[in-house]
Every structure is written in structure tokens, then in C-alpha cells.
């Protein structure tokens, strides 16, 4: 008789449940997901991760039931929207929520969210999870591992096995980004030989130099494939999107350079540019209504892909964005979260002050000539407290912020929202904020930023 299996399932922060399967572990991951869905009464689509002892008990995606043992710990990862008890998350609306939002605005437009889009990307992991490869590839690797343990024999993979391994790694990589830095290629290749030590290369100082180079070629070829099928993030770098007078494909390349997660996402399934443009027009009226925050938030979520493609492809002026997307400036933090999946308010630890009198004519003239700035008023008629705000391209973008620390963090987020380059005079300042303070893509620092980081430590 089969012994029962007991699993610990983490459903969210401060929310876990014991799952008892009387017939033992199911024969497949899909069957296990169905059992957990039933016992835990989960209605939202999800995938499972398990606590892997090979990687310091970090959670990695569950791809084979063979990876599980009795009394294992699993984590539910929701692939559409997070449960209400998961704090500090930015929830994308479900179809029903979007329908409620559209009906409350008095329009019959049906807004559909795409589960594939909302779960398409996640931030780069601290430890890259090597996936399970094809069934026959795993058999070959298991045999090679036995030989390696017995006599230290390294495996020279045949072309098909090597192709299967590279394909599996690339499919895991593109869950996070399609543009890897050199250090991230190192992480992927190193994780491979740690998971499968029989694949270590003889004569290579690192043991994975050849794998790293092969990964670079494989990802480059895969980006070519993505460009052919119309992936917006890759198409942004195609020659046909460059100005006619510039013939170099490398001119004004608009690829993720600051660790963005959703840099240029595709349109959600079931919608088109025309339908999203209709929702954008509705938002122009919605922002003028009171107590309409939920409706605006839902429509801003749905139109995120349209807004990002417009910002990246057309590079409009800030004043034009204010006219087309007025709600964006009230939801700049949420927009940054969509792109980077990191809360700005939690990161606002910088404290730099600029004091100006907003009623002074000279000050108004200075604002018009300011490219980027944070201001603090000495006093404004009718107000008993100073005003803190942000200036970009001579336009006051945000006002009435709580403090300069928050304004600095919001300014940083606006660079992401508007796909702007850092001002030349402040490039090291913003590099330190991004890579040292916020920890976004922190592995490659300029010499000056590295020297400051060393002194701070």
C-alpha cells in the first residue's frame, strides 16, 4: 500500500498550509498542482516552486515530480494576480475587475488583461535556477554524473545534448531578460556546472568559458527569432526603427540598460493598438472625476504596454506625455513598479536639499531652463508648509511630495518611466542611486562609483 505524502505549501506571506495526499505523491507536476488547488481552494492560476537543498534551500521552479520527497516545502507562485494578503505588491486587474472598472465609467468597452503578459517577466534572481532539461538529456546527464562521482570523468556532450542544454538555459533566461550583461552570462554558466559538475570544461580556468560563449551565440540567435515573430523589446533595436539618415543598426539602441524587467512588453492578448488608444482617450475624462482612482488604476494597468512602446519608439517630450497621459504623473511609482518590480518608497533614503522661492520671477525663469531638478519652496502663499516637487525639461512634473528623499526616489523612477538617459553632469550620482542604494544591476560599476562603494563599506 502506498504511504501517504505530507507537504508544506506556502500560499503567501504569513499564509501556509499542510497538504496530506493519502495515495502518495502524484505521478506528475500537473496532478500535484490539481491536488493542491483542490485542498487549498486556490482559484488563481499558479505554478509551484520547491525548496532545493542543492542551492541552499532556495526556491526553484518545480519541473519534475522526481525532485520532491515526502515532507518537502513548496511555494505557490501566482501567475495572474497576487492574493489580497500579499502586501506591497502591485496587482494587475483580472478580467472581472477590469469589467467593473469599465462599467463604472459608463462605457461598454470590455477591458481584458493578459495572464501571459502579467506573469511574463520577473527580476533577475540572486542565484540562477538551472531548469530540468528534456527527458533524454536528463538521462544522459544522470549517467555522466555517476561516472563523474566514480572516477572524476568529465562529459564531452554530443551536439544534440549540448543544444538541448543551451535551449533549456535560454528559455529560463528569457523569463527575466533578453539582454544579458557579461556578469549574468557568468552566473548562468557557473550555475550550470555547479548543478551538473560533469559538464565542467577541462583546461578552462573558470570551468565554463566555452559554455559562456555558446550561451552568448545562442541568445543572439534567439533574439533574431524573437525579432521575426515581433517581440517589441527586440524589434526596438531593428534597423527599420532607426532614423532614415542613420544607417547603423547600433544607432540609438533602446535596449534595457538599467536592469528593467518589463522594458517594452507586447500588447495583452485580445486587445489591439486601436482598442488601447480608445481606453487612453477615456482616461483623459476619468482623471477629471472625483473618487475615480480604482478605475484609473485599472485602465493604466491595461494600457501599460501601449504607453511603454510609445515612450520607447517615439521618445516624446515630457510636455506631450503630460497631455496624452496625465494619470501617469500621479502614478509614477506604480509605473516604475511595473517596469522594475521594486517599490520606490521603500528605497527613498537619499536626502539632498534644494531651496527656491517659487514666486520669484528669476526662479520661474530658472525652472524653464532646468533639465532635471528637485525643488523645495521657502514658502508659498496660502500654504503653511514648504512644497517639494520635481522638474523635468522645464516642466514641474510632481508637486506636494512628502520630503526630498521621496522626491529623489520618484525622480529616479521617472527616468525609468520616460526611458531617459541620466544627465551627463549627474550620471555618477544616479549610477550610485541605482546600483549601490537600490541594488539594480549592481555588478558593473564605473571606477568612481566602485571607489565610493568601497569607502562606504
Coordinates of C-alpha atoms in Angstrom, one line a residue:
X1 CA 0.0 0.0 0.0
X2 CA 1.3 3.4 -0.9
X3 CA 2.3 5.6 2.0
X4 CA 0.7 9.0 2.3
X5 CA 2.7 12.1 1.4
X6 CA 2.7 15.3 3.5
X7 CA 3.8 18.6 2.0
X8 CA 4.1 22.1 3.4
X9 CA 2.6 24.6 1.0
X10 CA 3.4 28.4 1.3
X11 CA 0.4 30.3 -0.1
X12 CA 1.6 33.9 0.7
X13 CA 3.2 36.0 3.5
X14 CA 2.0 34.6 6.8
X15 CA -0.1 32.0 5.0
X16 CA 0.8 28.4 4.7
X17 CA -1.0 25.1 4.8
X18 CA -0.2 21.4 5.3
X19 CA -1.3 19.2 2.4
X20 CA -1.8 15.5 3.0
X21 CA -2.1 13.2 0.0
X22 CA -3.2 9.8 1.1
X23 CA -2.2 8.0 -2.1
X24 CA 1.3 9.3 -2.0
X25 CA 3.0 11.8 -4.4
X26 CA 1.2 12.1 -7.8
X27 CA 2.9 10.9 -10.9
X28 CA 3.2 14.4 -12.5
X29 CA 3.6 18.0 -11.5
X30 CA 0.2 18.8 -13.2
X31 CA -1.5 16.2 -11.0
X32 CA 0.2 17.7 -7.9
X33 CA -1.0 21.2 -8.8
X34 CA -4.5 19.9 -9.2
X35 CA -4.4 18.3 -5.7
X36 CA -3.0 21.5 -4.1
X37 CA -5.6 23.6 -6.0
X38 CA -8.4 21.5 -4.5
X39 CA -7.1 21.2 -1.0
X40 CA -6.0 24.8 -0.6
X41 CA -9.1 26.2 -2.5
X42 CA -6.9 28.2 -4.9
X43 CA -8.8 29.9 -7.8
X44 CA -6.0 31.9 -9.3
X45 CA -3.6 30.3 -11.9
X46 CA -0.3 29.4 -10.3
X47 CA 2.9 27.4 -10.6
X48 CA 4.9 25.6 -8.0
X49 CA 8.4 26.1 -6.6
X50 CA 10.2 23.7 -4.2
X51 CA 12.9 24.2 -1.6
X52 CA 16.1 22.9 -3.3
X53 CA 18.8 21.8 -0.9
X54 CA 21.4 21.9 -3.7
X55 CA 21.0 25.7 -3.8
X56 CA 21.0 26.5 -0.1
X57 CA 17.2 25.7 0.2
X58 CA 16.3 28.5 -2.2
X59 CA 13.0 28.1 -4.0
X60 CA 13.3 27.0 -7.7
X61 CA 10.6 26.1 -10.2
X62 CA 9.3 22.5 -9.9
X63 CA 9.5 20.8 -13.3
X64 CA 9.6 17.1 -12.3
X65 CA 7.9 15.2 -9.6
X66 CA 11.1 13.3 -9.1
X67 CA 12.6 16.4 -7.4
X68 CA 10.2 16.0 -4.5
X69 CA 10.3 13.9 -1.4
X70 CA 7.9 13.4 1.5
X71 CA 7.6 16.4 3.8
X72 CA 9.0 18.8 1.2
X73 CA 8.2 22.5 1.3
X74 CA 6.5 24.1 -1.7
X75 CA 5.7 27.7 -2.6
X76 CA 2.7 28.8 -4.7
X77 CA 3.7 31.5 -7.3
X78 CA 0.6 33.2 -8.7
X79 CA 0.8 33.8 -12.4
X80 CA -2.1 36.3 -12.9
X81 CA -2.5 38.5 -9.8
X82 CA -1.4 38.2 -6.2
X83 CA -3.9 37.3 -3.4
X84 CA -5.1 40.2 -1.2
X85 CA -2.9 39.2 1.7
X86 CA 0.3 39.6 -0.3
X87 CA 1.3 43.1 0.8
X88 CA 3.5 45.6 -1.1
X89 CA 2.6 44.0 -4.4
X90 CA 1.2 45.8 -7.5
X91 CA -1.8 43.8 -8.6
X92 CA -2.8 43.7 -12.2
X93 CA -6.6 43.6 -12.6
X94 CA -8.3 40.4 -13.6
X95 CA -10.9 40.3 -16.3
X96 CA -13.8 40.8 -13.9
X97 CA -12.1 43.6 -12.1
X98 CA -11.5 45.4 -15.4
X99 CA -15.0 44.9 -16.5
X100 CA -16.2 46.5 -13.2
X101 CA -13.9 49.4 -13.8
X102 CA -15.1 50.0 -17.4
X103 CA -18.7 49.7 -16.4
X104 CA -18.3 52.2 -13.7
X105 CA -17.0 54.7 -16.2
X106 CA -20.3 54.5 -18.2
X107 CA -18.7 52.9 -21.2
X108 CA -19.4 49.4 -22.6
X109 CA -15.8 48.8 -23.5
X110 CA -14.6 45.4 -22.2
X111 CA -11.0 45.5 -20.9
X112 CA -9.2 42.2 -20.9
X113 CA -5.9 41.6 -19.1
X114 CA -3.5 39.0 -20.4
X115 CA -2.3 36.4 -17.9
X116 CA 0.7 35.7 -20.1
X117 CA 1.8 39.3 -20.1
X118 CA 1.3 40.0 -16.3
X119 CA 3.5 37.0 -15.5
X120 CA 5.9 37.2 -18.4
X121 CA 8.9 38.6 -16.6
X122 CA 10.5 38.6 -13.1
X123 CA 13.5 40.3 -11.8
X124 CA 16.9 38.6 -12.2
X125 CA 17.5 36.0 -9.4
X126 CA 20.4 36.2 -7.0
X127 CA 21.1 32.5 -7.8
X128 CA 20.2 31.4 -11.3
X129 CA 17.9 28.3 -11.2
X130 CA 19.1 25.7 -13.7
X131 CA 16.0 24.1 -15.2
X132 CA 15.2 20.4 -15.9
X133 CA 16.2 19.6 -19.5
X134 CA 14.5 17.3 -21.9
X135 CA 13.9 13.8 -20.7
X136 CA 16.6 12.1 -22.8
X137 CA 19.0 14.9 -21.9
X138 CA 18.4 14.3 -18.2
X139 CA 19.1 10.6 -18.6
X140 CA 22.4 11.3 -20.3
X141 CA 23.4 13.8 -17.5
X142 CA 22.4 11.3 -14.8
X143 CA 24.7 8.7 -16.3
X144 CA 27.5 11.2 -16.7
X145 CA 27.1 12.3 -13.1
X146 CA 27.5 8.7 -11.9
X147 CA 30.7 8.3 -13.9
X148 CA 31.9 11.6 -12.6
X149 CA 31.3 10.6 -9.0
X150 CA 33.1 7.2 -9.5
X151 CA 36.2 8.3 -11.4
X152 CA 36.0 12.0 -12.0
X153 CA 35.3 11.6 -15.7
X154 CA 34.1 14.8 -17.4
X155 CA 31.4 14.7 -20.1
X156 CA 32.0 16.0 -23.6
X157 CA 28.4 16.5 -24.7
X158 CA 27.3 15.4 -28.1
X159 CA 25.9 18.2 -30.4
X160 CA 22.2 17.3 -29.6
X161 CA 22.8 17.2 -25.8
X162 CA 24.6 20.5 -25.9
X163 CA 21.9 22.0 -28.0
X164 CA 19.2 20.8 -25.6
X165 CA 21.1 22.2 -22.6
X166 CA 21.6 25.6 -24.2
X167 CA 18.0 25.7 -25.3
X168 CA 16.8 24.9 -21.8
X169 CA 19.0 27.6 -20.3
X170 CA 17.9 30.2 -22.8
X171 CA 14.3 29.5 -22.1
X172 CA 14.9 30.1 -18.4
X173 CA 17.0 33.2 -19.1
X174 CA 14.3 35.0 -21.2
X175 CA 11.8 34.7 -18.3
X176 CA 13.9 37.6 -16.9
X177 CA 15.5 39.4 -19.8
X178 CA 16.6 39.0 -23.4
X179 CA 19.7 41.2 -22.9
X180 CA 22.3 39.7 -20.6
X181 CA 25.4 41.5 -19.2
X182 CA 28.7 39.7 -19.2
X183 CA 28.4 39.1 -15.5
X184 CA 25.0 37.5 -15.9
X185 CA 26.3 35.1 -18.5
X186 CA 28.9 34.1 -15.9
X187 CA 26.1 33.4 -13.4
X188 CA 24.2 31.2 -15.8
X189 CA 27.3 29.2 -17.0
X190 CA 28.6 28.8 -13.4
X191 CA 25.2 27.7 -12.2
X192 CA 25.2 25.0 -14.9
X193 CA 28.5 23.4 -13.9
X194 CA 27.5 23.6 -10.2
X195 CA 24.3 21.8 -10.9
X196 CA 26.0 19.3 -13.3
X197 CA 29.7 19.2 -12.3
X198 CA 30.3 16.6 -15.1
X199 CA 29.9 19.4 -17.6
X200 CA 32.9 21.3 -16.3
X201 CA 35.4 22.1 -19.0
X202 CA 38.9 20.7 -18.7
X203 CA 41.7 23.3 -19.2
X204 CA 39.3 26.3 -18.6
X205 CA 40.3 28.4 -15.6
X206 CA 36.7 29.0 -14.7
X207 CA 35.5 25.7 -15.9
X208 CA 32.7 27.2 -18.0
X209 CA 34.3 29.6 -20.6
X210 CA 33.1 27.6 -23.5
X211 CA 29.6 27.3 -22.1
X212 CA 29.5 31.1 -21.6
X213 CA 30.5 31.8 -25.2
X214 CA 28.0 29.3 -26.5
X215 CA 25.2 30.9 -24.4
X216 CA 26.1 34.3 -26.0
X217 CA 25.7 32.9 -29.5
X218 CA 22.6 31.0 -28.6
X219 CA 20.9 34.1 -27.1
X220 CA 21.9 36.2 -30.0
X221 CA 20.3 33.8 -32.4
X222 CA 17.2 33.5 -30.3
X223 CA 16.8 37.3 -30.3
X224 CA 16.9 37.1 -34.1
X225 CA 14.0 34.6 -33.9
X226 CA 12.1 36.9 -31.4
X227 CA 12.5 39.8 -33.8
X228 CA 11.0 37.8 -36.6
X229 CA 7.9 36.9 -34.6
X230 CA 7.5 40.6 -33.5
X231 CA 8.8 40.8 -29.9
X232 CA 8.6 44.6 -29.2
X233 CA 11.6 44.6 -26.9
X234 CA 13.9 43.2 -29.6
X235 CA 12.2 45.0 -32.5
X236 CA 13.1 48.3 -30.9
X237 CA 16.7 47.6 -31.9
X238 CA 16.0 46.7 -35.5
X239 CA 17.4 48.9 -38.3
X240 CA 13.9 49.7 -39.6
X241 CA 13.1 51.6 -36.5
X242 CA 16.1 53.9 -36.8
X243 CA 16.0 57.4 -38.4
X244 CA 16.4 57.2 -42.2
X245 CA 19.6 59.3 -42.1
X246 CA 21.3 56.8 -39.8
X247 CA 22.3 53.6 -41.4
X248 CA 24.0 51.9 -38.4
X249 CA 21.9 49.3 -36.6
X250 CA 23.6 50.3 -33.3
X251 CA 22.4 53.9 -33.5
X252 CA 20.3 54.9 -30.5
X253 CA 19.9 51.3 -29.4
X254 CA 16.9 51.2 -27.0
X255 CA 17.6 48.0 -25.1
X256 CA 17.3 47.6 -21.3
X257 CA 20.5 49.0 -19.7
X258 CA 19.4 49.5 -16.1
X259 CA 18.1 46.1 -15.1
X260 CA 14.5 46.7 -16.3
X261 CA 12.2 43.7 -16.0
X262 CA 9.3 44.8 -18.4
X263 CA 11.2 47.2 -20.6
X264 CA 9.0 47.0 -23.7
X265 CA 6.2 44.4 -23.3
X266 CA 3.8 43.3 -26.0
X267 CA 0.1 44.2 -26.1
X268 CA -2.1 41.9 -23.9
X269 CA -3.9 39.1 -25.7
X270 CA -7.3 40.1 -27.1
X271 CA -6.5 43.8 -27.5
X272 CA -5.0 46.0 -30.2
X273 CA -3.4 49.4 -30.5
X274 CA -6.7 50.8 -31.5
X275 CA -8.6 49.4 -28.5
X276 CA -5.9 50.6 -26.1
X277 CA -5.9 54.0 -27.7
X278 CA -9.7 54.2 -27.1
X279 CA -9.0 53.4 -23.4
X280 CA -6.3 56.1 -23.3
X281 CA -8.9 58.7 -24.5
X282 CA -11.3 57.6 -21.8
X283 CA -8.6 58.2 -19.2
X284 CA -8.5 61.9 -20.2
X285 CA -12.0 62.2 -18.9
X286 CA -11.5 59.8 -16.0
X287 CA -8.7 61.9 -14.4
X288 CA -11.1 64.8 -14.1
X289 CA -13.6 62.9 -12.0
X290 CA -13.5 62.6 -8.2
X291 CA -13.2 59.3 -6.3
X292 CA -12.2 57.6 -9.5
X293 CA -8.8 56.2 -8.5
X294 CA -9.6 52.5 -8.9
X295 CA -11.0 53.0 -12.4
X296 CA -7.9 55.0 -13.5
X297 CA -5.6 52.4 -11.9
X298 CA -7.2 49.6 -13.8
X299 CA -7.1 51.3 -17.2
X300 CA -3.5 52.4 -16.6
X301 CA -2.6 48.8 -16.0
X302 CA -4.2 47.7 -19.2
X303 CA -2.6 50.4 -21.3
X304 CA 0.9 49.9 -19.8
X305 CA 2.2 48.2 -23.0
X306 CA 0.9 51.0 -25.3
X307 CA 2.5 53.6 -23.1
X308 CA 5.8 51.9 -22.9
X309 CA 6.0 51.3 -26.7
X310 CA 5.1 55.0 -27.3
X311 CA 7.8 56.2 -24.9
X312 CA 10.5 53.9 -26.3
X313 CA 9.7 54.2 -30.0
X314 CA 8.6 57.8 -30.3
X315 CA 10.6 59.4 -27.4
X316 CA 8.1 62.2 -26.9
X317 CA 8.8 65.4 -24.9
X318 CA 7.6 65.4 -21.3
X319 CA 5.0 68.2 -22.0
X320 CA 3.5 65.9 -24.7
X321 CA 3.3 63.0 -22.3
X322 CA 1.5 65.2 -19.8
X323 CA -1.2 65.9 -22.4
X324 CA -1.6 62.3 -23.5
X325 CA -1.1 60.5 -20.2
X326 CA -2.0 62.9 -17.3
X327 CA -2.6 60.0 -15.0
X328 CA 0.9 58.8 -15.4
X329 CA 2.3 61.6 -13.3
X330 CA 0.1 60.7 -10.4
X331 CA 1.0 57.0 -10.7
X332 CA 4.7 57.3 -11.4
X333 CA 5.7 55.0 -8.6
X334 CA 3.3 52.3 -9.9
X335 CA 4.7 52.7 -13.4
X336 CA 8.2 52.2 -12.0
X337 CA 7.0 49.1 -10.2
X338 CA 5.5 47.7 -13.5
X339 CA 8.9 48.1 -15.2
X340 CA 11.2 47.1 -12.4
X341 CA 9.1 45.3 -9.7
X342 CA 10.7 47.4 -6.9
X343 CA 8.9 49.9 -4.7
X344 CA 10.3 53.4 -4.7
X345 CA 9.1 54.4 -1.3
X346 CA 11.0 51.6 0.3
X347 CA 14.2 52.8 -1.4
X348 CA 13.9 56.5 -0.6
X349 CA 16.9 57.0 1.6
X350 CA 18.7 59.9 0.0
X351 CA 18.5 63.4 1.5
X352 CA 19.7 66.3 -0.7
X353 CA 18.1 69.7 -0.5
X354 CA 17.4 72.5 -3.0
X355 CA 15.6 75.6 -1.7
X356 CA 13.8 78.0 -4.1
X357 CA 11.1 80.7 -3.8
X358 CA 8.5 79.7 -6.5
X359 CA 7.0 83.2 -6.6
X360 CA 10.2 84.8 -7.7
X361 CA 10.5 85.7 -11.4
X362 CA 14.1 84.6 -11.6
X363 CA 13.1 81.3 -10.1
X364 CA 10.4 80.7 -12.7
X365 CA 12.9 81.5 -15.4
X366 CA 15.4 79.1 -13.9
X367 CA 12.7 76.3 -13.8
X368 CA 12.0 76.8 -17.5
X369 CA 15.7 76.2 -18.2
X370 CA 16.1 73.2 -15.9
X371 CA 16.6 69.8 -17.5
X372 CA 16.3 67.8 -14.2
X373 CA 15.8 69.1 -10.7
X374 CA 14.2 68.7 -7.3
X375 CA 12.9 71.8 -5.6
X376 CA 11.8 72.8 -2.1
X377 CA 10.0 76.1 -1.7
X378 CA 10.8 78.5 1.2
X379 CA 7.1 79.4 1.4
X380 CA 4.2 79.6 -1.0
X381 CA 1.2 82.0 -0.5
X382 CA -1.7 80.1 1.0
X383 CA 0.5 77.3 2.3
X384 CA 1.8 76.8 5.8
X385 CA 4.4 74.3 4.8
X386 CA 7.1 74.0 2.1
X387 CA 6.4 72.4 -1.2
X388 CA 8.6 69.6 -2.6
X389 CA 8.5 68.7 -6.3
X390 CA 10.3 67.6 -9.4
X391 CA 11.2 69.4 -12.6
X392 CA 12.0 67.7 -15.9
X393 CA 12.6 69.5 -19.2
X394 CA 11.4 72.8 -17.7
X395 CA 8.1 71.4 -16.6
X396 CA 7.0 70.9 -12.9
X397 CA 6.1 67.2 -13.1
X398 CA 5.2 66.3 -9.5
X399 CA 4.3 68.6 -6.5
X400 CA 3.3 68.3 -2.9
X401 CA 5.6 65.3 -2.2
X402 CA 6.3 64.4 1.4
X403 CA 10.0 65.1 1.5
X404 CA 13.1 65.4 -0.6
X405 CA 14.1 61.8 0.0
X406 CA 10.9 60.6 -1.7
X407 CA 11.2 63.2 -4.4
X408 CA 14.7 61.9 -5.2
X409 CA 13.4 58.4 -5.4
X410 CA 10.5 59.4 -7.6
X411 CA 12.8 61.3 -9.9
X412 CA 14.8 58.2 -10.3
X413 CA 11.6 56.3 -11.1
X414 CA 10.7 58.9 -13.7
X415 CA 13.9 58.2 -15.6
X416 CA 12.6 54.6 -16.0
X417 CA 9.1 55.7 -16.9
X418 CA 10.3 58.1 -19.6
X419 CA 13.2 55.9 -20.8
X420 CA 15.5 58.9 -20.2
X421 CA 19.3 58.9 -20.1
X422 CA 20.9 60.2 -16.9
X423 CA 22.1 63.9 -17.3
X424 CA 25.8 63.9 -18.1
X425 CA 26.7 66.1 -15.0
X426 CA 24.8 63.7 -12.7
X427 CA 25.5 60.3 -14.3
X428 CA 27.6 59.1 -11.4
X429 CA 25.1 60.3 -8.8
X430 CA 22.3 58.4 -10.5
X431 CA 24.6 55.4 -11.0
X432 CA 25.2 55.2 -7.3
X433 CA 21.5 55.6 -6.5
X434 CA 20.6 52.8 -9.0
X435 CA 23.4 50.3 -8.4
X436 CA 24.6 51.0 -4.8
X437 CA 21.5 52.3 -3.0
X438 CA 18.7 50.4 -4.8
X439 CA 20.8 47.4 -5.9
X440 CA 19.6 47.4 -9.5
X441 CA 22.1 45.7 -11.8
X442 CA 24.9 46.3 -9.2
X443 CA 27.6 44.1 -10.7
X444 CA 29.1 46.5 -13.2
X445 CA 30.2 49.8 -11.6
X446 CA 32.2 52.6 -13.0
X447 CA 35.6 53.3 -11.3
X448 CA 34.2 56.3 -9.4
X449 CA 31.1 54.5 -8.2
X450 CA 33.2 51.5 -7.2
X451 CA 35.6 53.7 -5.2
X452 CA 32.7 55.3 -3.4
X453 CA 31.1 51.9 -2.7
X454 CA 34.4 50.7 -1.2
X455 CA 34.7 53.7 1.0
X456 CA 31.1 53.3 2.2
X457 CA 31.7 49.7 3.2

